[in-house]
Amino acid sequence: MSAFKFVLNELKFSAKDRTLLLWMAVVLGLSSLSVGFGLSEVHSQKKVIENLIVSDRQDRIAEQGKLSDWGSAAYYNFHLTYNSPSGFAFAALGQRDEQPWKHRIRMLALEGQIYERDVGNPSVTLIGRFDFSFLASFVLPLVLIVLLYDLRASERTAGRYNLLESTAARPASLWRLRALIRVSAVSMCLLIPLVFAGWFAETDFLTLLSASTIVLAYAIFWSLVCYCFSAWRKSGSVILMTLIGIWSVTAIVIPASARLIVDRTVALPSGADILMLQREAVNDAWDLPKDATMKPFFERHPQWAHYQPEKSAFEWQWFFAFQQVGDQKTEALANAYRDGRLQRDHIAAWVSLIAPPSLLERSLQSLANTDFNASNRYESEVRAFHRKLREYYYPKFFNHEAFDKAALERLPEFNSGAQAAQ
Amino acid sequence: MFGCNLEHRATSVSQLLLGFNVLMLQADSLHVVRSNKAVLNDISFTVQRGEVYALLGGNGAGKSTTLLSFLGFLLPSQGRVLVKDKDVGADVMAARRAISYLPESASLYEHLNAIENLQYFLGLAGVDVTLGDMDTVLDRVSLAPDARKRNLRDYSKGMRQKVAIALAMLRNSDILLLDEPTSGLDPNAIDELHRIIRGLADAGKAILMVTHDVYGACQVADRIGLLHSGNLVGEFVAQGDDRIDTNAVHTAFASKANSSSLLSNPPSSNPQLSKV
């Protein structure tokens, strides 16, 4: 008997398997829904960024008409920063769900601005969005378990196992082929909407290929686990409970326990503490002698040390100096916060090696530039941009340059790194 | 009855002409142990081409175990089983190719119709048959043409058994192993199935069936082996044109069944056994 006839026979049989057809439809529907949600969210984020770019420019032009000195320009001008979604972000929204991806930055203390984010429904944030990475990482294994756990057990229960084994010209191949057809059918239903959405979102071909390969490898991993357990001479319910147990441990217990342990071992200062410290530093400065502000400022900018603040009058130099000193005072806390989060993410990456669902989710988020590194990169870009603003304005303040509206055209502009990558 | 004997006599002549005395199945001092318990003890018997051999016994006597040994699902702890003179343990696949197996309450796929089931299982076996061949065989087993396109979930047990028999016939193997083929069938369906089994044997198939139906075994079998607690305790052979005497088999079977039921009662509740 030729292998082709053997495969064709099993394909014809599977085509009449209503359970398989039902699960194919379910996976196709869920996959379409997940990429649909993702595309819609990414479209809305892109639209927000497009609108903000226009509004930001219009706002700055409108403000410039009213400006008469460099201090007011620095105070009243907002600057848009944003982290554009990548072409693959629709599949794995990742950190874009909870971390900020847009800021309007002023020359004021940065620590008071950089943690701002849109207020969303906390319940939704806790659950997370239903995107493709969630579907592939957590739901796909369950579908594969349901389709494969009783590959042999159901035939034993139906009294057909010995008949099939004694009839099949290649009994070992029969089970492998049957499993392969089921896994291929479900994987196809999972990936078709992803490929279409990728084409629609103009995703980079290599990214799409890498994502599909990773998802297929993940499906093969779970299929092998299910296949091995399906050969166990136990009842279907025992095999099912065992596989669900494995899924629970790798998808829920290990990540949740690891998070609990990491949260306890890697302590983080609270964001509120950073904000409070910065606000107190800035507010206190109004009542402190100006020297108390200027001394730590000149330590960072010795080139402006020649500046002698007036005793009583308001001066923009002093105002922006105490804004920076506010940032300086929270620097240690802010660095500890950032380093702690990096360390937690680093540990989570190691833990994901024994929790395949987390590993897949992280891999897809990494491909989509929506992981913690991408969010951290954006924060660094905002900090760098804020530094550029200071570097632009400080010489104007401290060198007492004459106000020149035309020079405002040469204000630093934010370039989204993620946007450049895609 | 007279007609039946004439037919049988004619068949016996044809068997001689076709050289039917060829060993197709052989159990040679077969011992099988499952879960550290001996389920077959020193069983020896043979089945020849054109012969129906019925293994008769109560529940747990080891009937199905014997069949599974010929299919290579259970390997002997001692002794051997041979299919067409070849040790099953040496080449399980060769043994299975030579055998068509009809399990008890043959569960074909209920979401498929008769034709689709035959196509699937024959495809699995690598046997090429046409739709015409299938119709011919389904005619032989008297499955109504209008039923053939209905899913098996709408079939009676007898109809399903006919499809399973048709499958065994279409595989065209030399040997048929039938596990309780008449279990749960009505008397008409049993008679029809016996007619089919007899016809297959007369066409040269070697048939080993296991059953606890004494009457049915006597009606169709050329030889009957009586299995009790894993031991072959007796054998009955049809003499010439006469079928095996039902009463003799029934008496032997009942005495074994009674001794079994006696043994299964605790001594305290059965004073006769404690005297023994």
PDB file of N, CA, C and O in Angstrom, chain B residues 33-98:
ATOM      1  N   VAL B  33       0.171 -15.369  30.630  1.00  0.00           N
ATOM      2  CA  VAL B  33       0.081 -14.808  31.984  1.00  0.00           C
ATOM      3  C   VAL B  33      -0.253 -13.317  31.860  1.00  0.00           C
ATOM      4  O   VAL B  33       0.365 -12.602  31.069  1.00  0.00           O
ATOM      5  N   ARG B  34      -1.274 -12.882  32.579  1.00  0.00           N
ATOM      6  CA  ARG B  34      -1.631 -11.448  32.600  1.00  0.00           C
ATOM      7  C   ARG B  34      -1.706 -11.003  34.045  1.00  0.00           C
ATOM      8  O   ARG B  34      -2.370 -11.659  34.846  1.00  0.00           O
ATOM      9  N   SER B  35      -1.070  -9.897  34.354  1.00  0.00           N
ATOM     10  CA  SER B  35      -1.025  -9.352  35.714  1.00  0.00           C
ATOM     11  C   SER B  35      -0.645 -10.432  36.725  1.00  0.00           C
ATOM     12  O   SER B  35      -1.330 -10.629  37.732  1.00  0.00           O
ATOM     13  N   ASN B  36       0.420 -11.168  36.404  1.00  0.00           N
ATOM     14  CA  ASN B  36       0.951 -12.242  37.266  1.00  0.00           C
ATOM     15  C   ASN B  36      -0.041 -13.370  37.499  1.00  0.00           C
ATOM     16  O   ASN B  36       0.089 -14.121  38.470  1.00  0.00           O
ATOM     17  N   LYS B  37      -1.036 -13.482  36.640  1.00  0.00           N
ATOM     18  CA  LYS B  37      -2.014 -14.564  36.808  1.00  0.00           C
ATOM     19  C   LYS B  37      -2.100 -15.340  35.492  1.00  0.00           C
ATOM     20  O   LYS B  37      -2.220 -14.726  34.416  1.00  0.00           O
ATOM     21  N   ALA B  38      -2.022 -16.675  35.614  1.00  0.00           N
ATOM     22  CA  ALA B  38      -2.105 -17.509  34.405  1.00  0.00           C
ATOM     23  C   ALA B  38      -3.542 -17.484  33.885  1.00  0.00           C
ATOM     24  O   ALA B  38      -4.466 -17.841  34.614  1.00  0.00           O
ATOM     25  N   VAL B  39      -3.736 -17.055  32.657  1.00  0.00           N
ATOM     26  CA  VAL B  39      -5.093 -17.032  32.099  1.00  0.00           C
ATOM     27  C   VAL B  39      -5.284 -18.135  31.052  1.00  0.00           C
ATOM     28  O   VAL B  39      -6.415 -18.489  30.734  1.00  0.00           O
ATOM     29  N   LEU B  40      -4.191 -18.654  30.540  1.00  0.00           N
ATOM     30  CA  LEU B  40      -4.271 -19.827  29.670  1.00  0.00           C
ATOM     31  C   LEU B  40      -3.194 -20.813  30.098  1.00  0.00           C
ATOM     32  O   LEU B  40      -2.035 -20.431  30.304  1.00  0.00           O
ATOM     33  N   ASN B  41      -3.615 -22.085  30.240  1.00  0.00           N
ATOM     34  CA  ASN B  41      -2.664 -23.101  30.716  1.00  0.00           C
ATOM     35  C   ASN B  41      -2.553 -24.237  29.701  1.00  0.00           C
ATOM     36  O   ASN B  41      -3.501 -25.006  29.529  1.00  0.00           O
ATOM     37  N   ASP B  42      -1.431 -24.290  29.062  1.00  0.00           N
ATOM     38  CA  ASP B  42      -1.108 -25.454  28.230  1.00  0.00           C
ATOM     39  C   ASP B  42      -2.218 -25.788  27.224  1.00  0.00           C
ATOM     40  O   ASP B  42      -2.674 -26.923  27.136  1.00  0.00           O
ATOM     41  N   ILE B  43      -2.623 -24.781  26.491  1.00  0.00           N
ATOM     42  CA  ILE B  43      -3.700 -24.979  25.497  1.00  0.00           C
ATOM     43  C   ILE B  43      -3.079 -25.437  24.181  1.00  0.00           C
ATOM     44  O   ILE B  43      -2.135 -24.822  23.705  1.00  0.00           O
ATOM     45  N   SER B  44      -3.626 -26.500  23.604  1.00  0.00           N
ATOM     46  CA  SER B  44      -3.167 -26.944  22.282  1.00  0.00           C
ATOM     47  C   SER B  44      -4.375 -27.292  21.422  1.00  0.00           C
ATOM     48  O   SER B  44      -5.245 -28.048  21.845  1.00  0.00           O
ATOM     49  N   PHE B  45      -4.435 -26.715  20.267  1.00  0.00           N
ATOM     50  CA  PHE B  45      -5.459 -27.106  19.289  1.00  0.00           C
ATOM     51  C   PHE B  45      -5.041 -26.577  17.923  1.00  0.00           C
ATOM     52  O   PHE B  45      -4.116 -25.745  17.826  1.00  0.00           O
ATOM     53  N   THR B  46      -5.699 -27.047  16.911  1.00  0.00           N
ATOM     54  CA  THR B  46      -5.389 -26.575  15.552  1.00  0.00           C
ATOM     55  C   THR B  46      -6.693 -26.262  14.832  1.00  0.00           C
ATOM     56  O   THR B  46      -7.752 -26.781  15.180  1.00  0.00           O
ATOM     57  N   VAL B  47      -6.589 -25.397  13.845  1.00  0.00           N
ATOM     58  CA  VAL B  47      -7.739 -25.122  12.964  1.00  0.00           C
ATOM     59  C   VAL B  47      -7.248 -25.264  11.524  1.00  0.00           C
ATOM     60  O   VAL B  47      -6.226 -24.675  11.157  1.00  0.00           O
ATOM     61  N   GLN B  48      -8.004 -26.049  10.748  1.00  0.00           N
ATOM     62  CA  GLN B  48      -7.578 -26.290   9.376  1.00  0.00           C
ATOM     63  C   GLN B  48      -8.358 -25.415   8.404  1.00  0.00           C
ATOM     64  O   GLN B  48      -9.397 -24.849   8.751  1.00  0.00           O
ATOM     65  N   ARG B  49      -7.843 -25.355   7.200  1.00  0.00           N
ATOM     66  CA  ARG B  49      -8.554 -24.641   6.138  1.00  0.00           C
ATOM     67  C   ARG B  49      -9.952 -25.255   5.974  1.00  0.00           C
ATOM     68  O   ARG B  49     -10.098 -26.481   5.995  1.00  0.00           O
ATOM     69  N   GLY B  50     -10.970 -24.434   5.841  1.00  0.00           N
ATOM     70  CA  GLY B  50     -12.338 -24.920   5.623  1.00  0.00           C
ATOM     71  C   GLY B  50     -13.028 -25.405   6.886  1.00  0.00           C
ATOM     72  O   GLY B  50     -14.092 -26.010   6.831  1.00  0.00           O
ATOM     73  N   GLU B  51     -12.405 -25.127   8.030  1.00  0.00           N
ATOM     74  CA  GLU B  51     -12.958 -25.647   9.279  1.00  0.00           C
ATOM     75  C   GLU B  51     -13.426 -24.491  10.175  1.00  0.00           C
ATOM     76  O   GLU B  51     -12.820 -23.430  10.208  1.00  0.00           O
ATOM     77  N   VAL B  52     -14.540 -24.751  10.879  1.00  0.00           N
ATOM     78  CA  VAL B  52     -14.981 -23.802  11.904  1.00  0.00           C
ATOM     79  C   VAL B  52     -14.693 -24.442  13.257  1.00  0.00           C
ATOM     80  O   VAL B  52     -15.182 -25.524  13.557  1.00  0.00           O
ATOM     81  N   TYR B  53     -13.836 -23.766  14.015  1.00  0.00           N
ATOM     82  CA  TYR B  53     -13.501 -24.267  15.352  1.00  0.00           C
ATOM     83  C   TYR B  53     -14.086 -23.282  16.355  1.00  0.00           C
ATOM     84  O   TYR B  53     -13.807 -22.091  16.301  1.00  0.00           O
ATOM     85  N   ALA B  54     -14.919 -23.805  17.248  1.00  0.00           N
ATOM     86  CA  ALA B  54     -15.530 -22.923  18.244  1.00  0.00           C
ATOM     87  C   ALA B  54     -14.912 -23.195  19.611  1.00  0.00           C
ATOM     88  O   ALA B  54     -14.821 -24.348  20.037  1.00  0.00           O
ATOM     89  N   LEU B  55     -14.452 -22.115  20.223  1.00  0.00           N
ATOM     90  CA  LEU B  55     -13.977 -22.229  21.607  1.00  0.00           C
ATOM     91  C   LEU B  55     -15.128 -21.818  22.503  1.00  0.00           C
ATOM     92  O   LEU B  55     -15.607 -20.682  22.414  1.00  0.00           O
ATOM     93  N   LEU B  56     -15.571 -22.758  23.318  1.00  0.00           N
ATOM     94  CA  LEU B  56     -16.752 -22.523  24.132  1.00  0.00           C
ATOM     95  C   LEU B  56     -16.335 -22.402  25.601  1.00  0.00           C
ATOM     96  O   LEU B  56     -15.499 -23.162  26.077  1.00  0.00           O
ATOM     97  N   GLY B  57     -16.872 -21.433  26.271  1.00  0.00           N
ATOM     98  CA  GLY B  57     -16.527 -21.288  27.677  1.00  0.00           C
ATOM     99  C   GLY B  57     -17.288 -20.144  28.309  1.00  0.00           C
ATOM    100  O   GLY B  57     -17.855 -19.301  27.609  1.00  0.00           O
ATOM    101  N   GLY B  58     -17.290 -20.154  29.637  1.00  0.00           N
ATOM    102  CA  GLY B  58     -17.981 -19.088  30.359  1.00  0.00           C
ATOM    103  C   GLY B  58     -17.140 -17.826  30.388  1.00  0.00           C
ATOM    104  O   GLY B  58     -16.058 -17.761  29.776  1.00  0.00           O
ATOM    105  N   ASN B  59     -17.651 -16.853  31.122  1.00  0.00           N
ATOM    106  CA  ASN B  59     -16.904 -15.604  31.241  1.00  0.00           C
ATOM    107  C   ASN B  59     -15.580 -15.860  31.949  1.00  0.00           C
ATOM    108  O   ASN B  59     -15.529 -16.591  32.940  1.00  0.00           O
ATOM    109  N   GLY B  60     -14.519 -15.274  31.424  1.00  0.00           N
ATOM    110  CA  GLY B  60     -13.209 -15.390  32.060  1.00  0.00           C
ATOM    111  C   GLY B  60     -12.532 -16.718  31.821  1.00  0.00           C
ATOM    112  O   GLY B  60     -11.531 -17.035  32.466  1.00  0.00           O
ATOM    113  N   ALA B  61     -13.064 -17.511  30.876  1.00  0.00           N
ATOM    114  CA  ALA B  61     -12.458 -18.822  30.621  1.00  0.00           C
ATOM    115  C   ALA B  61     -11.152 -18.688  29.844  1.00  0.00           C
ATOM    116  O   ALA B  61     -10.314 -19.588  29.867  1.00  0.00           O
ATOM    117  N   GLY B  62     -10.967 -17.557  29.161  1.00  0.00           N
ATOM    118  CA  GLY B  62      -9.729 -17.348  28.379  1.00  0.00           C
ATOM    119  C   GLY B  62      -9.960 -17.371  26.884  1.00  0.00           C
ATOM    120  O   GLY B  62      -9.016 -17.457  26.096  1.00  0.00           O
ATOM    121  N   LYS B  63     -11.234 -17.279  26.484  1.00  0.00           N
ATOM    122  CA  LYS B  63     -11.558 -17.367  25.053  1.00  0.00           C
ATOM    123  C   LYS B  63     -10.955 -16.196  24.265  1.00  0.00           C
ATOM    124  O   LYS B  63     -10.241 -16.384  23.281  1.00  0.00           O
ATOM    125  N   SER B  64     -11.274 -14.978  24.708  1.00  0.00           N
ATOM    126  CA  SER B  64     -10.796 -13.799  23.982  1.00  0.00           C
ATOM    127  C   SER B  64      -9.276 -13.689  24.050  1.00  0.00           C
ATOM    128  O   SER B  64      -8.633 -13.255  23.094  1.00  0.00           O
ATOM    129  N   THR B  65      -8.713 -14.151  25.179  1.00  0.00           N
ATOM    130  CA  THR B  65      -7.246 -14.125  25.330  1.00  0.00           C
ATOM    131  C   THR B  65      -6.604 -14.987  24.239  1.00  0.00           C
ATOM    132  O   THR B  65      -5.566 -14.626  23.673  1.00  0.00           O
ATOM    133  N   THR B  66      -7.245 -16.111  23.960  1.00  0.00           N
ATOM    134  CA  THR B  66      -6.717 -16.994  22.916  1.00  0.00           C
ATOM    135  C   THR B  66      -6.695 -16.264  21.572  1.00  0.00           C
ATOM    136  O   THR B  66      -5.697 -16.320  20.839  1.00  0.00           O
ATOM    137  N   LEU B  67      -7.797 -15.570  21.271  1.00  0.00           N
ATOM    138  CA  LEU B  67      -7.853 -14.833  19.994  1.00  0.00           C
ATOM    139  C   LEU B  67      -6.761 -13.766  19.945  1.00  0.00           C
ATOM    140  O   LEU B  67      -6.068 -13.606  18.931  1.00  0.00           O
ATOM    141  N   LEU B  68      -6.620 -13.026  21.056  1.00  0.00           N
ATOM    142  CA  LEU B  68      -5.637 -11.940  21.079  1.00  0.00           C
ATOM    143  C   LEU B  68      -4.210 -12.472  20.932  1.00  0.00           C
ATOM    144  O   LEU B  68      -3.332 -11.782  20.406  1.00  0.00           O
ATOM    145  N   SER B  69      -4.012 -13.722  21.368  1.00  0.00           N
ATOM    146  CA  SER B  69      -2.687 -14.324  21.206  1.00  0.00           C
ATOM    147  C   SER B  69      -2.386 -14.573  19.732  1.00  0.00           C
ATOM    148  O   SER B  69      -1.262 -14.369  19.280  1.00  0.00           O
ATOM    149  N   PHE B  70      -3.394 -15.022  19.002  1.00  0.00           N
ATOM    150  CA  PHE B  70      -3.177 -15.258  17.564  1.00  0.00           C
ATOM    151  C   PHE B  70      -2.913 -13.942  16.822  1.00  0.00           C
ATOM    152  O   PHE B  70      -2.264 -13.920  15.794  1.00  0.00           O
ATOM    153  N   LEU B  71      -3.448 -12.832  17.368  1.00  0.00           N
ATOM    154  CA  LEU B  71      -3.240 -11.525  16.718  1.00  0.00           C
ATOM    155  C   LEU B  71      -1.952 -10.848  17.195  1.00  0.00           C
ATOM    156  O   LEU B  71      -1.598  -9.773  16.725  1.00  0.00           O
ATOM    157  N   GLY B  72      -1.284 -11.478  18.141  1.00  0.00           N
ATOM    158  CA  GLY B  72      -0.020 -10.916  18.615  1.00  0.00           C
ATOM    159  C   GLY B  72      -0.187  -9.805  19.634  1.00  0.00           C
ATOM    160  O   GLY B  72       0.778  -9.127  19.969  1.00  0.00           O
ATOM    161  N   PHE B  73      -1.409  -9.575  20.126  1.00  0.00           N
ATOM    162  CA  PHE B  73      -1.605  -8.552  21.155  1.00  0.00           C
ATOM    163  C   PHE B  73      -1.096  -9.057  22.507  1.00  0.00           C
ATOM    164  O   PHE B  73      -0.723  -8.274  23.359  1.00  0.00           O
ATOM    165  N   LEU B  74      -1.159 -10.378  22.683  1.00  0.00           N
ATOM    166  CA  LEU B  74      -0.626 -10.987  23.909  1.00  0.00           C
ATOM    167  C   LEU B  74       0.357 -12.070  23.477  1.00  0.00           C
ATOM    168  O   LEU B  74       0.014 -12.925  22.662  1.00  0.00           O
ATOM    169  N   LEU B  75       1.547 -11.996  24.006  1.00  0.00           N
ATOM    170  CA  LEU B  75       2.532 -13.007  23.615  1.00  0.00           C
ATOM    171  C   LEU B  75       2.578 -14.098  24.683  1.00  0.00           C
ATOM    172  O   LEU B  75       2.419 -13.819  25.873  1.00  0.00           O
ATOM    173  N   PRO B  76       2.781 -15.347  24.247  1.00  0.00           N
ATOM    174  CA  PRO B  76       2.778 -16.456  25.210  1.00  0.00           C
ATOM    175  C   PRO B  76       3.952 -16.371  26.176  1.00  0.00           C
ATOM    176  O   PRO B  76       5.042 -15.958  25.780  1.00  0.00           O
ATOM    177  N   SER B  77       3.695 -16.767  27.406  1.00  0.00           N
ATOM    178  CA  SER B  77       4.812 -16.851  28.348  1.00  0.00           C
ATOM    179  C   SER B  77       5.531 -18.191  28.146  1.00  0.00           C
ATOM    180  O   SER B  77       6.724 -18.304  28.385  1.00  0.00           O
ATOM    181  N   GLN B  78       4.753 -19.160  27.706  1.00  0.00           N
ATOM    182  CA  GLN B  78       5.347 -20.444  27.288  1.00  0.00           C
ATOM    183  C   GLN B  78       4.549 -20.945  26.093  1.00  0.00           C
ATOM    184  O   GLN B  78       3.422 -20.532  25.873  1.00  0.00           O
ATOM    185  N   GLY B  79       5.148 -21.900  25.360  1.00  0.00           N
ATOM    186  CA  GLY B  79       4.464 -22.444  24.201  1.00  0.00           C
ATOM    187  C   GLY B  79       4.489 -21.448  23.061  1.00  0.00           C
ATOM    188  O   GLY B  79       5.235 -20.447  23.099  1.00  0.00           O
ATOM    189  N   ARG B  80       3.677 -21.674  22.062  1.00  0.00           N
ATOM    190  CA  ARG B  80       3.683 -20.755  20.916  1.00  0.00           C
ATOM    191  C   ARG B  80       2.356 -20.822  20.173  1.00  0.00           C
ATOM    192  O   ARG B  80       1.579 -21.777  20.335  1.00  0.00           O
ATOM    193  N   VAL B  81       2.124 -19.791  19.395  1.00  0.00           N
ATOM    194  CA  VAL B  81       0.958 -19.776  18.498  1.00  0.00           C
ATOM    195  C   VAL B  81       1.476 -19.598  17.082  1.00  0.00           C
ATOM    196  O   VAL B  81       2.381 -18.793  16.846  1.00  0.00           O
ATOM    197  N   LEU B  82       0.885 -20.365  16.183  1.00  0.00           N
ATOM    198  CA  LEU B  82       1.342 -20.300  14.795  1.00  0.00           C
ATOM    199  C   LEU B  82       0.182 -19.931  13.876  1.00  0.00           C
ATOM    200  O   LEU B  82      -0.940 -20.416  14.058  1.00  0.00           O
ATOM    201  N   VAL B  83       0.467 -19.084  12.940  1.00  0.00           N
ATOM    202  CA  VAL B  83      -0.500 -18.748  11.901  1.00  0.00           C
ATOM    203  C   VAL B  83       0.136 -19.124  10.579  1.00  0.00           C
ATOM    204  O   VAL B  83       1.226 -18.641  10.256  1.00  0.00           O
ATOM    205  N   LYS B  84      -0.505 -20.009   9.876  1.00  0.00           N
ATOM    206  CA  LYS B  84       0.038 -20.543   8.629  1.00  0.00           C
ATOM    207  C   LYS B  84       1.470 -21.051   8.835  1.00  0.00           C
ATOM    208  O   LYS B  84       2.387 -20.698   8.074  1.00  0.00           O
ATOM    209  N   ASP B  85       1.632 -21.788   9.894  1.00  0.00           N
ATOM    210  CA  ASP B  85       2.918 -22.426  10.215  1.00  0.00           C
ATOM    211  C   ASP B  85       4.024 -21.461  10.624  1.00  0.00           C
ATOM    212  O   ASP B  85       5.182 -21.853  10.711  1.00  0.00           O
ATOM    213  N   LYS B  86       3.680 -20.193  10.814  1.00  0.00           N
ATOM    214  CA  LYS B  86       4.711 -19.231  11.228  1.00  0.00           C
ATOM    215  C   LYS B  86       4.410 -18.744  12.639  1.00  0.00           C
ATOM    216  O   LYS B  86       3.244 -18.420  12.946  1.00  0.00           O
ATOM    217  N   ASP B  87       5.465 -18.684  13.434  1.00  0.00           N
ATOM    218  CA  ASP B  87       5.310 -18.237  14.820  1.00  0.00           C
ATOM    219  C   ASP B  87       4.860 -16.773  14.837  1.00  0.00           C
ATOM    220  O   ASP B  87       5.501 -15.916  14.218  1.00  0.00           O
ATOM    221  N   VAL B  88       3.771 -16.500  15.522  1.00  0.00           N
ATOM    222  CA  VAL B  88       3.232 -15.122  15.560  1.00  0.00           C
ATOM    223  C   VAL B  88       4.241 -14.154  16.188  1.00  0.00           C
ATOM    224  O   VAL B  88       4.430 -13.046  15.722  1.00  0.00           O
ATOM    225  N   GLY B  89       4.926 -14.645  17.226  1.00  0.00           N
ATOM    226  CA  GLY B  89       5.894 -13.790  17.908  1.00  0.00           C
ATOM    227  C   GLY B  89       7.007 -13.335  16.981  1.00  0.00           C
ATOM    228  O   GLY B  89       7.566 -12.254  17.168  1.00  0.00           O
ATOM    229  N   ALA B  90       7.332 -14.167  15.974  1.00  0.00           N
ATOM    230  CA  ALA B  90       8.430 -13.830  15.066  1.00  0.00           C
ATOM    231  C   ALA B  90       8.020 -12.759  14.074  1.00  0.00           C
ATOM    232  O   ALA B  90       8.842 -11.950  13.635  1.00  0.00           O
ATOM    233  N   ASP B  91       6.771 -12.759  13.661  1.00  0.00           N
ATOM    234  CA  ASP B  91       6.320 -11.757  12.677  1.00  0.00           C
ATOM    235  C   ASP B  91       4.825 -11.479  12.889  1.00  0.00           C
ATOM    236  O   ASP B  91       3.971 -12.089  12.245  1.00  0.00           O
ATOM    237  N   VAL B  92       4.564 -10.549  13.789  1.00  0.00           N
ATOM    238  CA  VAL B  92       3.174 -10.227  14.142  1.00  0.00           C
ATOM    239  C   VAL B  92       2.417  -9.699  12.928  1.00  0.00           C
ATOM    240  O   VAL B  92       1.264 -10.070  12.679  1.00  0.00           O
ATOM    241  N   MET B  93       3.077  -8.831  12.160  1.00  0.00           N
ATOM    242  CA  MET B  93       2.374  -8.208  11.034  1.00  0.00           C
ATOM    243  C   MET B  93       1.955  -9.243   9.991  1.00  0.00           C
ATOM    244  O   MET B  93       0.886  -9.144   9.404  1.00  0.00           O
ATOM    245  N   ALA B  94       2.815 -10.250   9.766  1.00  0.00           N
ATOM    246  CA  ALA B  94       2.474 -11.300   8.787  1.00  0.00           C
ATOM    247  C   ALA B  94       1.239 -12.056   9.271  1.00  0.00           C
ATOM    248  O   ALA B  94       0.343 -12.379   8.482  1.00  0.00           O
ATOM    249  N   ALA B  95       1.187 -12.310  10.585  1.00  0.00           N
ATOM    250  CA  ALA B  95       0.030 -13.017  11.157  1.00  0.00           C
ATOM    251  C   ALA B  95      -1.228 -12.184  10.984  1.00  0.00           C
ATOM    252  O   ALA B  95      -2.279 -12.696  10.566  1.00  0.00           O
ATOM    253  N   ARG B  96      -1.111 -10.889  11.264  1.00  0.00           N
ATOM    254  CA  ARG B  96      -2.299 -10.025  11.180  1.00  0.00           C
ATOM    255  C   ARG B  96      -2.776  -9.872   9.733  1.00  0.00           C
ATOM    256  O   ARG B  96      -3.972  -9.729   9.484  1.00  0.00           O
ATOM    257  N   ARG B  97      -1.833  -9.892   8.790  1.00  0.00           N
ATOM    258  CA  ARG B  97      -2.233  -9.788   7.379  1.00  0.00           C
ATOM    259  C   ARG B  97      -3.059 -11.003   6.962  1.00  0.00           C
ATOM    260  O   ARG B  97      -3.937 -10.906   6.110  1.00  0.00           O
ATOM    261  N   ALA B  98      -2.754 -12.149   7.570  1.00  0.00           N
ATOM    262  CA  ALA B  98      -3.443 -13.393   7.178  1.00  0.00           C
ATOM    263  C   ALA B  98      -4.804 -13.530   7.846  1.00  0.00           C
ATOM    264  O   ALA B  98      -5.585 -14.399   7.508  1.00  0.00           O
TER     265      ALA B  98
END
